[in-house]
PDB file of C-alpha atoms in Angstrom:
ATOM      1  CA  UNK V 114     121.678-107.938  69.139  1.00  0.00           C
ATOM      2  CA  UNK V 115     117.959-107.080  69.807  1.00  0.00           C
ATOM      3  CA  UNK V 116     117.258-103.631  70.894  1.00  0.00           C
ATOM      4  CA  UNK V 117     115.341-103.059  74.270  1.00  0.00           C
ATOM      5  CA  UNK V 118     112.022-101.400  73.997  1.00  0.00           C
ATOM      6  CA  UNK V 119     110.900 -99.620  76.978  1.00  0.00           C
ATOM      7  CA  UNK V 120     107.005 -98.608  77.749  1.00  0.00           C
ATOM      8  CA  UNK V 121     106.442 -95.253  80.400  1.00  0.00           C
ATOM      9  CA  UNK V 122     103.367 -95.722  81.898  1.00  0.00           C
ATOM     10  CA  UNK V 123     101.761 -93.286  83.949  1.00  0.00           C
ATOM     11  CA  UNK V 124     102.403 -93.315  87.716  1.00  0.00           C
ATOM     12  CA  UNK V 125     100.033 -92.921  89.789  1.00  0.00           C
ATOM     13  CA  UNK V 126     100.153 -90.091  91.899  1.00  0.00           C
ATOM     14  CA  UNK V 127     101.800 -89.668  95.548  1.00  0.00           C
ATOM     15  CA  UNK V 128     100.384 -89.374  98.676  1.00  0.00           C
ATOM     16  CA  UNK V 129     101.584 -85.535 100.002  1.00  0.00           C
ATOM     17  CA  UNK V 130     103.731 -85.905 102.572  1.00  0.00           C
ATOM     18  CA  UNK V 131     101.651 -83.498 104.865  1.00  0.00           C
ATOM     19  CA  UNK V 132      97.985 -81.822 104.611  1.00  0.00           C
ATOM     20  CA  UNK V 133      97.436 -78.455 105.423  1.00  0.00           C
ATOM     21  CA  UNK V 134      93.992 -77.469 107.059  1.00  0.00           C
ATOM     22  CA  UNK V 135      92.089 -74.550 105.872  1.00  0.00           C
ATOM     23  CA  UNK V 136      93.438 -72.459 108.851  1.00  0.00           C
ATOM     24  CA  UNK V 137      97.274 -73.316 108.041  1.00  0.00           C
ATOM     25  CA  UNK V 138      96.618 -72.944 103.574  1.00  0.00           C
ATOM     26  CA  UNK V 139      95.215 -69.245 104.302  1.00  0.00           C
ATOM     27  CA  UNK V 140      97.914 -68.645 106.888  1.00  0.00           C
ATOM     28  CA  UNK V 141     100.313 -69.871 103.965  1.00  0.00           C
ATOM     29  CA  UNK V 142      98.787 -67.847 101.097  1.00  0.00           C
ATOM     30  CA  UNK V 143      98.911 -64.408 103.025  1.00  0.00           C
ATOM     31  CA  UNK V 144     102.285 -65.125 104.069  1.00  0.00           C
ATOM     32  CA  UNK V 145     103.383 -65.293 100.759  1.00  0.00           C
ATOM     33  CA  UNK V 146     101.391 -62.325  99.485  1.00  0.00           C
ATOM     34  CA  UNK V 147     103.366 -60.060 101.687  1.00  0.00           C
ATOM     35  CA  UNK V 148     106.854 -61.406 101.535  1.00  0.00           C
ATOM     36  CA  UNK V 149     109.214 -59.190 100.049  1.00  0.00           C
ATOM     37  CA  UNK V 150     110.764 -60.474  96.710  1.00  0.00           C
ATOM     38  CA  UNK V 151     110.455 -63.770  95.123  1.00  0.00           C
ATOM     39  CA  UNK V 152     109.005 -66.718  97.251  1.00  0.00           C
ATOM     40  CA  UNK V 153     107.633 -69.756  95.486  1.00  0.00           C
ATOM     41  CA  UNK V 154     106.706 -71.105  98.994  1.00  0.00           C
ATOM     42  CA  UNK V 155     107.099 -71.917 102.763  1.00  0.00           C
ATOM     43  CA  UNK V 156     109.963 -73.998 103.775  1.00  0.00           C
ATOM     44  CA  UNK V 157     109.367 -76.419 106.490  1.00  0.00           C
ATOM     45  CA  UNK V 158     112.118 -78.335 108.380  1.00  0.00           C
ATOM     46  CA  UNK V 159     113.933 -79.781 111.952  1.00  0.00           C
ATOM     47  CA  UNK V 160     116.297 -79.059 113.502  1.00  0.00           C
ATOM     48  CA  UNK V 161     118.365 -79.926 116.642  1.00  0.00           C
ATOM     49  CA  UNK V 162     118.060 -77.905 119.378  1.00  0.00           C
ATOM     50  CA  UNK V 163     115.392 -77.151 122.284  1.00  0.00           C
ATOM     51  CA  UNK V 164     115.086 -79.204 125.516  1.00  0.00           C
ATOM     52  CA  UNK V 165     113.489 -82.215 123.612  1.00  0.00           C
ATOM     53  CA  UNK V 166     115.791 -82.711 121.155  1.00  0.00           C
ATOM     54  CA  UNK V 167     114.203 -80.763 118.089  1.00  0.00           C
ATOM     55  CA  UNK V 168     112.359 -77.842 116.545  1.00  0.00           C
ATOM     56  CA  UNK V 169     110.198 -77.019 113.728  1.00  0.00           C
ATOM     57  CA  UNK V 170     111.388 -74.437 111.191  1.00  0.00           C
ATOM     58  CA  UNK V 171     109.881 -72.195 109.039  1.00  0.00           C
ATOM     59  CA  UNK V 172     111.477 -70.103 106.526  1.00  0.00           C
ATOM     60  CA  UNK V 173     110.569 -68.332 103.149  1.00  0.00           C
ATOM     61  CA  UNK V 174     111.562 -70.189 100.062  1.00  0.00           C
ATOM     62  CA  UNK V 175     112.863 -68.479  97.046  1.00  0.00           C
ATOM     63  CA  UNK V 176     113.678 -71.161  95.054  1.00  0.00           C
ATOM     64  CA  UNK V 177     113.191 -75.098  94.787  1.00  0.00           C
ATOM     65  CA  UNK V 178     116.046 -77.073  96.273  1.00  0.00           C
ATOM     66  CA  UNK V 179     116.629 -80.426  94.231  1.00  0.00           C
ATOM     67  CA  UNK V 180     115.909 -82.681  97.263  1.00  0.00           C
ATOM     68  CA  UNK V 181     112.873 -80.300  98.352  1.00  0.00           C
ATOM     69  CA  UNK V 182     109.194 -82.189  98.675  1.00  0.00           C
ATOM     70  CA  UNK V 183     107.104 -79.433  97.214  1.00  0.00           C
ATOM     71  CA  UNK V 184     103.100 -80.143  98.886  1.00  0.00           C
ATOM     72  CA  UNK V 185     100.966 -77.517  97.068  1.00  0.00           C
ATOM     73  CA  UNK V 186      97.620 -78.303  99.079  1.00  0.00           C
ATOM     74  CA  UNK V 187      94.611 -76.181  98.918  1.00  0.00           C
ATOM     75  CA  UNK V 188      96.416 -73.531  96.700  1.00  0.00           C
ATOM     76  CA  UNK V 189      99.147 -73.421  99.300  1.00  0.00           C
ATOM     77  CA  UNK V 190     102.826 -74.208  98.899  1.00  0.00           C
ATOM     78  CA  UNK V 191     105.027 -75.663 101.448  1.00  0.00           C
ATOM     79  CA  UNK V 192     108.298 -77.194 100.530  1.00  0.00           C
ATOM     80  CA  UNK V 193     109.594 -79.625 102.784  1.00  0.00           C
ATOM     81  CA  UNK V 194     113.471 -80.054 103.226  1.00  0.00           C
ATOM     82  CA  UNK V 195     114.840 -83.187 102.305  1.00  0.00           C
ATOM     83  CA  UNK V 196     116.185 -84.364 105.389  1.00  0.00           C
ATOM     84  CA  UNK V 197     112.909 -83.672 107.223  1.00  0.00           C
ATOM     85  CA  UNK V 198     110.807 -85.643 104.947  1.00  0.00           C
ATOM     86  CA  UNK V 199     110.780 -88.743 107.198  1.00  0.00           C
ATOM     87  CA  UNK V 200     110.203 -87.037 110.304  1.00  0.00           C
ATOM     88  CA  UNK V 201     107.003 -85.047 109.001  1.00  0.00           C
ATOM     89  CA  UNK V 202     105.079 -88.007 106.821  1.00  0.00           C
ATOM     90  CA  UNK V 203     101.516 -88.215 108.061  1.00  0.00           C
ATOM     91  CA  UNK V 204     101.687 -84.689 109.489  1.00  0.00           C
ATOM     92  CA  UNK V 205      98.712 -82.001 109.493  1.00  0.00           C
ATOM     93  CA  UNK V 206      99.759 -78.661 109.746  1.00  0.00           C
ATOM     94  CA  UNK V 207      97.626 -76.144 111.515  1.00  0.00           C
ATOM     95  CA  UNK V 208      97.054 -72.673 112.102  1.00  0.00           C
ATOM     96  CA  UNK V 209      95.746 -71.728 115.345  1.00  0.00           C
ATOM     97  CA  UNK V 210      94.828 -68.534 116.943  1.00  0.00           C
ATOM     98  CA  UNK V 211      94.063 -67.654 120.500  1.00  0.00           C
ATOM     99  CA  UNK V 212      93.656 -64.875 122.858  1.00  0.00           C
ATOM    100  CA  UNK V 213      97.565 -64.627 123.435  1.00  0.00           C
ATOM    101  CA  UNK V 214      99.218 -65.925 120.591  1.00  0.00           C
ATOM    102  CA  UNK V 215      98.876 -67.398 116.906  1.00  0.00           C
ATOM    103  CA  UNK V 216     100.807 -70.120 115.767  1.00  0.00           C
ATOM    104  CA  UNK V 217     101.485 -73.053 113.894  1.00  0.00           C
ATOM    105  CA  UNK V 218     100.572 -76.571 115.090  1.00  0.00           C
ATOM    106  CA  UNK V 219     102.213 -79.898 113.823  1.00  0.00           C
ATOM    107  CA  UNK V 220      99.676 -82.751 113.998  1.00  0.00           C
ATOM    108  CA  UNK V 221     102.655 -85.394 113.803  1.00  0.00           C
ATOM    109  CA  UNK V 222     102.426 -89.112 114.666  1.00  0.00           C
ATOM    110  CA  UNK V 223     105.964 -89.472 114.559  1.00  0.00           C
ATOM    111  CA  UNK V 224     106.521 -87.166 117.536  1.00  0.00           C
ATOM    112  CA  UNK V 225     106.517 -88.977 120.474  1.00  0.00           C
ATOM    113  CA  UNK V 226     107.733 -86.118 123.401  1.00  0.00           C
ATOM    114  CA  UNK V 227     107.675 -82.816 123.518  1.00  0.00           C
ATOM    115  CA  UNK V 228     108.840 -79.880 126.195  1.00  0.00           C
ATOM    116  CA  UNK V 229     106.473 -78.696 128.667  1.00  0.00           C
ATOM    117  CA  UNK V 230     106.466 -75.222 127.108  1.00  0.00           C
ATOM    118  CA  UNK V 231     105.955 -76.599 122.979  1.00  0.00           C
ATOM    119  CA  UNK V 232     109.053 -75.505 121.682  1.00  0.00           C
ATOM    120  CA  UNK V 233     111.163 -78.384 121.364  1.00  0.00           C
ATOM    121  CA  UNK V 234     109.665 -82.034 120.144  1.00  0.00           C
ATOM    122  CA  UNK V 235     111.708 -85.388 120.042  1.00  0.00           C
ATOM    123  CA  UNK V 236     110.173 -86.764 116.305  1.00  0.00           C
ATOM    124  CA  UNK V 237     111.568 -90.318 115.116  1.00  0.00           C
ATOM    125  CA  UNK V 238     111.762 -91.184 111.337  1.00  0.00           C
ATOM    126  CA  UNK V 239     109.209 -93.200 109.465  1.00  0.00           C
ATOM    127  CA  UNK V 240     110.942 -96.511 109.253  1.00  0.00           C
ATOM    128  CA  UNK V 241     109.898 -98.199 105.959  1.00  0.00           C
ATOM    129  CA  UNK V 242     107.525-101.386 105.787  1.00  0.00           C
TER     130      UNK V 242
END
């Protein structure tokens, strides 16, 4: 019998499933610097709930989850849950601050409905090609 040989090449890199702008990476950064204890990073997620169907989360990480998508952009870190990851593909996240409130703002082309008030979103998964 002949023995298999097997080559690793290099793969190329991923797209990130989400961007950060500058706004949103600062927001990020100073989040972490004044969380108490050990974070390694903001965890980003859905859930079910709201008048549309579903809600952003936010929470801080202190450790990596096997199925987590880690996106370090802009010398932020945000770790996606893995049963999220098709619903926020594509997305931009955003920090935004007005006179009454500050906040952060999904850019996501999978949502397609949200609540009249911004809490709640209905967000379909990325189907694949």
């Amino acid at each position: 019998m002949s023995e298999l040989s097997t080559t690793t090449r290099p793969r190329r890199p991923r797209p990130k499933a989400i961007s950060l702008t500058d706004a949103a990476a600062a927001r990020v950064k100073d989040l972490m610097a004044s969380a108490e204890g050990s974070v390694v990073g903001l965890r980003v997620g859905i859930k079910n709930g709201g008048c549309a169907g579903q809600e952003y989360t936010f929470a801080f990480a202190d450790s990596i989850q096997p199925l987590d998508e880690v996106v370090e952009d802009k010398g932020a870190t945000v770790l996606i849950d893995g049963k999220a990851v098709l619903y926020l593909i594509g997305s931009e996240l955003d920090f935004e601050t007005s006179k009454l409130a500050s906040k952060f703002v999904f850019r996501n082309p999978n949502q397609t409905d949200a609540c009249g008030c911004g809490e709640s979103v209905t967000i379909v998964p990325v189907k694949a090609d």
